[in-house]
XYZ file of C-alpha atoms in Angstrom:
136
model
C -62.240 56.791 -60.378
C -64.726 54.704 -58.363
C -63.987 53.344 -54.901
C -65.291 49.860 -54.185
C -67.184 49.425 -50.935
C -65.579 47.115 -48.406
C -67.801 44.541 -46.689
C -70.024 46.527 -44.340
C -69.936 45.389 -40.701
C -73.138 44.782 -38.780
C -73.934 46.970 -35.815
C -75.974 49.958 -34.773
C -75.861 53.620 -35.733
C -75.766 56.343 -33.060
C -76.239 60.096 -33.390
C -76.167 63.014 -30.980
C -77.481 66.554 -31.078
C -76.556 69.343 -28.669
C -78.838 72.051 -27.363
C -78.130 74.932 -25.001
C -79.990 77.066 -22.505
C -79.138 79.451 -19.687
C -80.534 78.712 -16.258
C -80.107 79.459 -12.613
C -80.635 77.276 -9.593
C -79.663 76.490 -6.061
C -79.695 73.220 -4.197
C -81.284 73.926 -0.814
C -80.654 70.380 0.438
C -76.944 71.108 0.724
C -75.265 72.639 3.778
C -75.228 76.468 3.733
C -71.433 76.540 3.302
C -71.640 74.508 0.067
C -71.372 76.870 -2.916
C -74.230 75.136 -4.768
C -76.669 75.907 -1.940
C -76.482 79.550 -3.066
C -78.150 80.921 -6.187
C -75.926 80.533 -9.256
C -76.262 79.945 -12.966
C -74.997 77.761 -15.769
C -74.796 77.789 -19.527
C -76.313 74.333 -19.826
C -75.507 72.074 -22.737
C -77.849 69.146 -23.324
C -76.956 66.299 -25.678
C -79.611 63.923 -26.930
C -78.275 60.531 -28.093
C -80.303 58.200 -30.333
C -79.593 54.834 -31.924
C -81.066 52.545 -34.593
C -80.068 49.183 -36.039
C -80.887 50.412 -39.559
C -81.128 53.792 -41.279
C -84.261 55.510 -42.513
C -84.137 57.076 -45.971
C -82.127 58.980 -47.035
C -79.688 57.448 -44.530
C -80.609 58.864 -41.097
C -81.062 57.404 -37.630
C -83.404 60.360 -37.099
C -83.579 63.600 -39.035
C -82.019 66.204 -36.718
C -84.906 68.513 -37.633
C -87.304 66.124 -35.887
C -85.683 67.185 -32.599
C -86.606 70.873 -33.051
C -89.623 70.614 -30.674
C -87.124 69.793 -27.916
C -85.229 73.006 -28.663
C -88.530 74.876 -28.511
C -89.345 73.253 -25.153
C -85.972 74.239 -23.671
C -86.245 77.824 -24.956
C -89.809 78.321 -23.791
C -89.686 76.564 -20.446
C -86.144 76.430 -19.030
C -84.091 79.169 -20.677
C -83.297 82.117 -18.390
C -85.359 80.661 -15.529
C -84.670 79.754 -11.927
C -84.951 76.009 -12.335
C -85.594 75.312 -8.658
C -88.708 77.513 -8.900
C -90.294 75.730 -11.885
C -89.227 72.086 -11.670
C -90.819 69.629 -9.202
C -87.404 68.459 -7.912
C -84.060 69.883 -6.836
C -82.464 70.548 -10.250
C -79.224 68.612 -10.115
C -77.764 67.746 -13.513
C -78.600 64.086 -12.893
C -82.281 64.759 -12.219
C -82.459 67.249 -15.061
C -81.066 64.644 -17.494
C -83.683 62.112 -16.358
C -86.484 64.695 -16.607
C -85.456 65.721 -20.119
C -85.247 62.069 -21.196
C -88.801 61.614 -19.920
C -89.985 64.665 -21.857
C -88.433 63.365 -25.073
C -89.919 59.898 -24.558
C -93.383 61.324 -23.955
C -93.430 64.017 -26.639
C -91.034 62.921 -29.392
C -90.145 59.226 -29.130
C -93.380 57.893 -30.614
C -92.676 59.746 -33.890
C -88.890 59.224 -34.020
C -87.426 56.315 -35.961
C -84.378 56.262 -33.662
C -84.516 55.089 -30.039
C -83.439 57.460 -27.268
C -80.313 56.053 -25.619
C -79.325 58.836 -23.238
C -79.511 62.499 -22.332
C -76.339 64.226 -21.165
C -76.497 67.521 -19.246
C -73.346 69.602 -18.981
C -73.210 72.439 -16.434
C -69.637 73.444 -17.195
C -66.930 72.440 -19.645
C -65.600 69.941 -17.117
C -68.704 68.492 -15.445
C -71.674 66.571 -16.760
C -74.317 64.001 -15.863
C -75.838 61.412 -18.181
C -79.106 59.508 -17.858
C -79.194 56.242 -19.828
C -82.631 55.073 -20.896
C -83.375 51.366 -20.405
C -84.104 49.575 -23.662
C -87.718 48.486 -23.961
């Protein structure tokens, strides 16, 4: 039995890939009584979101394997580190999402067929921050 294809709608394709790392930080700009001013850690989850108006063969926005250098970057530079000691900013999830978007744009975007839409950073199962990249 063969299924006939319905008329295909126009639009864009979007994919996401999640990565994880463990990191500690504190936010010294907060009052001392705020819990985040003290050293603490998170099991960070980072989602990279890409889009394309058309698919590359064999039918991808971007091959997920093309994002492996990002995983390597996270593992080698952020995993099991005190983020406030190595990053040039107070490591809120918002700033971390923007920083990671910048890293992807500088190191991966030129070779990727898909366009980076956003980077989402999740500190816990119930809290996240997302940086949306302006379309160029």
